[in-house]
mmCIF file of C-alpha atoms in Angstrom:
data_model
loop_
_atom_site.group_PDB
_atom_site.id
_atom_site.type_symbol
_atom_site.label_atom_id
_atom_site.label_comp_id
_atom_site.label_asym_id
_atom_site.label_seq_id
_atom_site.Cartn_x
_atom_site.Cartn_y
_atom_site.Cartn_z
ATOM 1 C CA UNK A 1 0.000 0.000 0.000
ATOM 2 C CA UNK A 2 1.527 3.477 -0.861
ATOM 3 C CA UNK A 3 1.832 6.262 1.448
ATOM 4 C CA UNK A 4 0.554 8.659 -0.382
ATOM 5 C CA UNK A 5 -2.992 10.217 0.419
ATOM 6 C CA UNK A 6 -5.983 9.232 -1.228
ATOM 7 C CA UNK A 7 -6.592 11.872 -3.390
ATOM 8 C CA UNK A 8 -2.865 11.199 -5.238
ATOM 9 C CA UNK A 9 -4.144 7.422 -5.518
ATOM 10 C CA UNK A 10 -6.791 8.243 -6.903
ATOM 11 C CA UNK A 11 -5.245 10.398 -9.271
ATOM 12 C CA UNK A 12 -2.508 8.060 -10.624
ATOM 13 C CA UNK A 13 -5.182 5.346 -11.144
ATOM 14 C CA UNK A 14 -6.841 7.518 -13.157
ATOM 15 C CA UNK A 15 -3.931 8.425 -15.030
ATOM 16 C CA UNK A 16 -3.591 11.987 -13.698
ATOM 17 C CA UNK A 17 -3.804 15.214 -16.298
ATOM 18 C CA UNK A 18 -3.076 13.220 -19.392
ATOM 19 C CA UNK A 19 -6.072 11.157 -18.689
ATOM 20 C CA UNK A 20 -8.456 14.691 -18.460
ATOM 21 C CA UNK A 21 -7.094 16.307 -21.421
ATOM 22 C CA UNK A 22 -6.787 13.654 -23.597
ATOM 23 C CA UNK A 23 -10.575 12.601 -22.757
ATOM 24 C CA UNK A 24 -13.357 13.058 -25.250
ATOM 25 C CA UNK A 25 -15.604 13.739 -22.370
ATOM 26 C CA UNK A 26 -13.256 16.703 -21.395
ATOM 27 C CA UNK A 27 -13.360 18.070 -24.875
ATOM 28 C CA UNK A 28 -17.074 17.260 -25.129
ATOM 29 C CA UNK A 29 -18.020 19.020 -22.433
ATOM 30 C CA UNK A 30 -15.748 21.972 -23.377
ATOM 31 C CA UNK A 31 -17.799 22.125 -26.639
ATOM 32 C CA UNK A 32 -21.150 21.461 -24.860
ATOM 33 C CA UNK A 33 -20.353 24.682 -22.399
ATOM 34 C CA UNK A 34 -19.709 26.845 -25.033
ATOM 35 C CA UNK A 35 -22.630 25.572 -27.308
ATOM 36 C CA UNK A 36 -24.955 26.124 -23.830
ATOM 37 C CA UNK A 37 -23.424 29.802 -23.358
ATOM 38 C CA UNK A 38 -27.435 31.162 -23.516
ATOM 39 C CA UNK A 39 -28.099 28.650 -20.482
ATOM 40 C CA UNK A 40 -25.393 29.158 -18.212
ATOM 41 C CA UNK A 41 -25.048 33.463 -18.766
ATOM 42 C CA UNK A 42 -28.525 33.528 -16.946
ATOM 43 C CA UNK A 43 -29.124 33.745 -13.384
ATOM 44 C CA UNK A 44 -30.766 30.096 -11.938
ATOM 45 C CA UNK A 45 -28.901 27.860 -14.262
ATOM 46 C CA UNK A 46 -27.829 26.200 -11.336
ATOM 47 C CA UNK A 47 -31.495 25.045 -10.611
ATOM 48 C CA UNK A 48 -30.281 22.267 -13.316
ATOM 49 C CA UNK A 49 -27.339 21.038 -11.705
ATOM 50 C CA UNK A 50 -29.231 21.003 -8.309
ATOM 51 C CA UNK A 51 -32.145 19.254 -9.648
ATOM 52 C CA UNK A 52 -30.359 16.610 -11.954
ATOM 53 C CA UNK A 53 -27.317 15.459 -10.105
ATOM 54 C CA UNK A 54 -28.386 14.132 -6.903
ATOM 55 C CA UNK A 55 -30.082 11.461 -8.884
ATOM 56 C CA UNK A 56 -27.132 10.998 -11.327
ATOM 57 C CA UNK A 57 -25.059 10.457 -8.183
ATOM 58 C CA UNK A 58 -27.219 8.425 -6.779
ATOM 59 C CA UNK A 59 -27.285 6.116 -10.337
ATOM 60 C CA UNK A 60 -23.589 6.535 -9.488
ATOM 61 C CA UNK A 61 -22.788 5.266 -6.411
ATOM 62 C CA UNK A 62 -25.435 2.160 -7.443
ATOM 63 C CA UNK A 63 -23.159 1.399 -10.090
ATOM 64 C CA UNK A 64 -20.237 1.550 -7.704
ATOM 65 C CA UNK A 65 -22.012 -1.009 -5.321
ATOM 66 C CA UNK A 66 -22.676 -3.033 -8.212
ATOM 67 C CA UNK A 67 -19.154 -2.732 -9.754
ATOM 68 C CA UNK A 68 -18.418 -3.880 -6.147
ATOM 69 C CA UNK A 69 -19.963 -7.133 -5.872
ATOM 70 C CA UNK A 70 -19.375 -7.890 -9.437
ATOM 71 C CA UNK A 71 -17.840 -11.362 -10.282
ATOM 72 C CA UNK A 72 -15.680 -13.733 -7.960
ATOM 73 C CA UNK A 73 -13.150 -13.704 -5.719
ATOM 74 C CA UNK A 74 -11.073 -15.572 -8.650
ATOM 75 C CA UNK A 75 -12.137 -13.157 -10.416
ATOM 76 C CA UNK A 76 -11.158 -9.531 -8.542
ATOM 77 C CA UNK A 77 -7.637 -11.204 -7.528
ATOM 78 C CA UNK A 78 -6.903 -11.695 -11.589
ATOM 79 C CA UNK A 79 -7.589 -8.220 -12.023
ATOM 80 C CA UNK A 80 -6.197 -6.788 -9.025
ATOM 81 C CA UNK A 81 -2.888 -6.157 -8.096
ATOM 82 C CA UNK A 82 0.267 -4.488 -9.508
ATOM 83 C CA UNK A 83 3.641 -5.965 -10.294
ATOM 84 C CA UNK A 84 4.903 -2.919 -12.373
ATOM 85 C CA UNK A 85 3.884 -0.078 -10.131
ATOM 86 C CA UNK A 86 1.015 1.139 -12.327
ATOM 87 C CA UNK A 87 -2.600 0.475 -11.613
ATOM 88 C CA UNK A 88 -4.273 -2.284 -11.647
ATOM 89 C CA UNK A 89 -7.439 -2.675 -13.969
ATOM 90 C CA UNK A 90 -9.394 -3.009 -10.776
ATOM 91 C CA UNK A 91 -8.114 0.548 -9.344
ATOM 92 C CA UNK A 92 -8.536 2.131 -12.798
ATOM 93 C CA UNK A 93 -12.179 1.710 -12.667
ATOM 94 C CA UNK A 94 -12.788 2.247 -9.145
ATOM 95 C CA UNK A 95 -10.610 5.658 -10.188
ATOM 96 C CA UNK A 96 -13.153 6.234 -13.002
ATOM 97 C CA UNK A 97 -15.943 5.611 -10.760
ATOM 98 C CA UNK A 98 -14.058 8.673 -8.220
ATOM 99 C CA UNK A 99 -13.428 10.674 -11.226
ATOM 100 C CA UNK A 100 -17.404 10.433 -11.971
ATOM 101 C CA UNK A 101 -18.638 10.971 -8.437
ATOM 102 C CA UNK A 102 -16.065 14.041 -7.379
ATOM 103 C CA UNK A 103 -17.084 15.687 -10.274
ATOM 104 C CA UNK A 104 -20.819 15.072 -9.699
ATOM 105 C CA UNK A 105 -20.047 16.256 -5.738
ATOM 106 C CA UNK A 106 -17.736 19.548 -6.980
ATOM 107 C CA UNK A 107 -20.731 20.651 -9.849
ATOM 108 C CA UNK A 108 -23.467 20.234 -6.697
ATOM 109 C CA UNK A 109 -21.225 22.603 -4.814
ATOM 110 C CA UNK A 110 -20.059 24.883 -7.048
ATOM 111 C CA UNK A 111 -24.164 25.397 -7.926
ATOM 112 C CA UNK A 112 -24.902 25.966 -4.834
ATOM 113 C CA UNK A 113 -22.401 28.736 -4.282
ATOM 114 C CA UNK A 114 -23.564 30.224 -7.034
ATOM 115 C CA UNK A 115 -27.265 30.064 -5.966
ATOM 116 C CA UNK A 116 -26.200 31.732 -2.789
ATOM 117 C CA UNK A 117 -24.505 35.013 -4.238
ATOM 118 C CA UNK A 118 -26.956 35.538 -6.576
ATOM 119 C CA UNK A 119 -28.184 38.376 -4.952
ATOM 120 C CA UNK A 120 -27.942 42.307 -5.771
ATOM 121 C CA UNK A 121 -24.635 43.024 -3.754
ATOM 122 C CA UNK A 122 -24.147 46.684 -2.225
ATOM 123 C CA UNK A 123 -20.907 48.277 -3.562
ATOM 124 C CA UNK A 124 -19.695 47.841 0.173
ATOM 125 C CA UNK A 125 -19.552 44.226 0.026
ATOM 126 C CA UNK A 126 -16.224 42.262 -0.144
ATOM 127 C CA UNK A 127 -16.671 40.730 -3.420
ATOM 128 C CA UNK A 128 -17.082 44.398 -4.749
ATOM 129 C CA UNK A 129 -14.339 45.651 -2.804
ATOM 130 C CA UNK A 130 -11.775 42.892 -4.360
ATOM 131 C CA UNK A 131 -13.475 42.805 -7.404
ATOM 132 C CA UNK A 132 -14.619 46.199 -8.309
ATOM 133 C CA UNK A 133 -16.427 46.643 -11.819
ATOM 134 C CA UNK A 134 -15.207 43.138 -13.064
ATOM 135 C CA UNK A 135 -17.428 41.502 -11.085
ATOM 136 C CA UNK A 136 -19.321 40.604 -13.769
ATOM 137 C CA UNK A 137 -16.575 39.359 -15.589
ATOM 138 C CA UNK A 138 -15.568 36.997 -12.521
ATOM 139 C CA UNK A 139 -18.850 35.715 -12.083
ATOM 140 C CA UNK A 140 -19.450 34.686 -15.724
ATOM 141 C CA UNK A 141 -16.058 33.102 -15.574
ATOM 142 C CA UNK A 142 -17.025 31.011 -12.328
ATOM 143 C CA UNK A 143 -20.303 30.498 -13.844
ATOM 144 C CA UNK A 144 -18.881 28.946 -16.642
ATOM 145 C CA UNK A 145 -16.276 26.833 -14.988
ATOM 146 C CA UNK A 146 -19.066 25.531 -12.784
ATOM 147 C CA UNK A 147 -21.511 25.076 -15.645
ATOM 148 C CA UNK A 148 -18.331 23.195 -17.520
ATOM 149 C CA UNK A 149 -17.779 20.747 -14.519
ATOM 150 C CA UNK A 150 -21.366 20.546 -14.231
ATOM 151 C CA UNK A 151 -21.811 19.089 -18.341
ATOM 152 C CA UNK A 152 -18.031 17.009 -17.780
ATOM 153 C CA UNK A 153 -20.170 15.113 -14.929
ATOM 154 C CA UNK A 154 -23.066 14.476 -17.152
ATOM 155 C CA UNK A 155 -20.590 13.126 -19.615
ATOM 156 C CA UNK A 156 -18.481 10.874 -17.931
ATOM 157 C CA UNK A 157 -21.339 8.514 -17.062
ATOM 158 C CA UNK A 158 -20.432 7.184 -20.079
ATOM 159 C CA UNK A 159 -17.165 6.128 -19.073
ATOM 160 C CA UNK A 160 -18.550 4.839 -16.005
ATOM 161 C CA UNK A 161 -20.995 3.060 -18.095
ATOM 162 C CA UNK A 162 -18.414 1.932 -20.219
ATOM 163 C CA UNK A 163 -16.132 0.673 -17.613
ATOM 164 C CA UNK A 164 -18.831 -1.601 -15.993
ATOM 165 C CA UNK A 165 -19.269 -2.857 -19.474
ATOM 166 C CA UNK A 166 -15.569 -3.553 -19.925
ATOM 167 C CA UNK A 167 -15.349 -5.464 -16.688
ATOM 168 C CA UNK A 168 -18.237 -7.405 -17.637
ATOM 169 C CA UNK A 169 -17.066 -8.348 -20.270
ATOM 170 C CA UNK A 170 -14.044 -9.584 -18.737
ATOM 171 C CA UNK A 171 -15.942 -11.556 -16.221
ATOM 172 C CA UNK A 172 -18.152 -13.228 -19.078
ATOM 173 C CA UNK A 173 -14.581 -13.995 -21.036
ATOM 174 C CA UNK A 174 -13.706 -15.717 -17.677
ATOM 175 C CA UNK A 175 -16.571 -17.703 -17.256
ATOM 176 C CA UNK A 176 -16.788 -18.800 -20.756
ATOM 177 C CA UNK A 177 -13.170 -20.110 -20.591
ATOM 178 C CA UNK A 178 -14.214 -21.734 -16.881
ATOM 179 C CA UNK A 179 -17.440 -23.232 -18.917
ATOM 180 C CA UNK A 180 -15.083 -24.787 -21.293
ATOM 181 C CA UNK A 181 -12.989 -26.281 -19.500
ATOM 182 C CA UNK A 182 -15.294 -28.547 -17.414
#
């Protein structure tokens, strides 16, 4: 077991920034954000994210249960475990299945922060004093981040889809070769 924290696990298994930027759901939801400019420019777009993920995460975390019990003991111990030092094809979906859900938890927060400040703020207040007349400009630009991670989330239940599909697959492979040989 490594020593380093969770979160850097996590992030090797999923094969760190290379993974993100080489994704089609990154550059999908890149595209999809700046297609859905009209939607996330006006005030209560976050009414979508707070309405629509809890149940995505709750499809999510299903999936992880059943990604979980999935297959055998023979099974989990063929794909598990690291000679090399890289992930295992266990801890590279459980590391999609983190990917999916942190991003699901982040968009849920980052909408709710923006539901909060959505208010008319007096020129006193400390946003304005830091911020001034760009204000605007600021909130657009967390607006759109948020509204970005929000669509990413969306998108990479396909690859948590997929993922339960590959492993699937590997357990039928398995248990046809086991069927064979009896």
């Amino acid at each position: 077991m490594s020593n380093d924290n969770i979160l850097a696990r996590y992030w090797k298994a999923y094969g760190g920034l290379k993974a993100v930027l080489t994704s089609i759901y990154f550059w999908g939801a890149v595209l999809l954000t700046a297609l859905l400019y009209p939607q996330w420019t006006k005030a209560g777009w976050w009414g979508d994210v707070l309405s629509i993920m809890p149940s995505v995460l709750g499809f999510s975390l299903g999936g992880f249960a059943m990604w979980v019990a999935i297959g055998d003991e023979k099974f989990k111990t063929l794909i598990a475990g690291s000679d090399d030092g890289r992930p295992s094809p266990f801890m590279e979906v459980n590391a999609t299945f983190v990917h999916f859900i942190l991003l699901q938890l982040v968009s849920i927060l980052l909408a709710v922060v923006s539901k909060a400040y959505d208010i008319a703020l007096p020129t006193t207040h400390w946003l304005y004093v830091i911020w001034g007349d760009n204000l605007g400009a600021v909130a657009r630009a967390f607006y759109c981040f948020s509204y970005f991670l929000f669509v990413y989330a969306l998108l990479t239940a396909f690859a948590a889809v997929l993922a339960l599909f590959r492993v699937s697959s590997w357990y039928d492979a398995m248990q046809t070769i086991n069927n064979r040989d009896k």
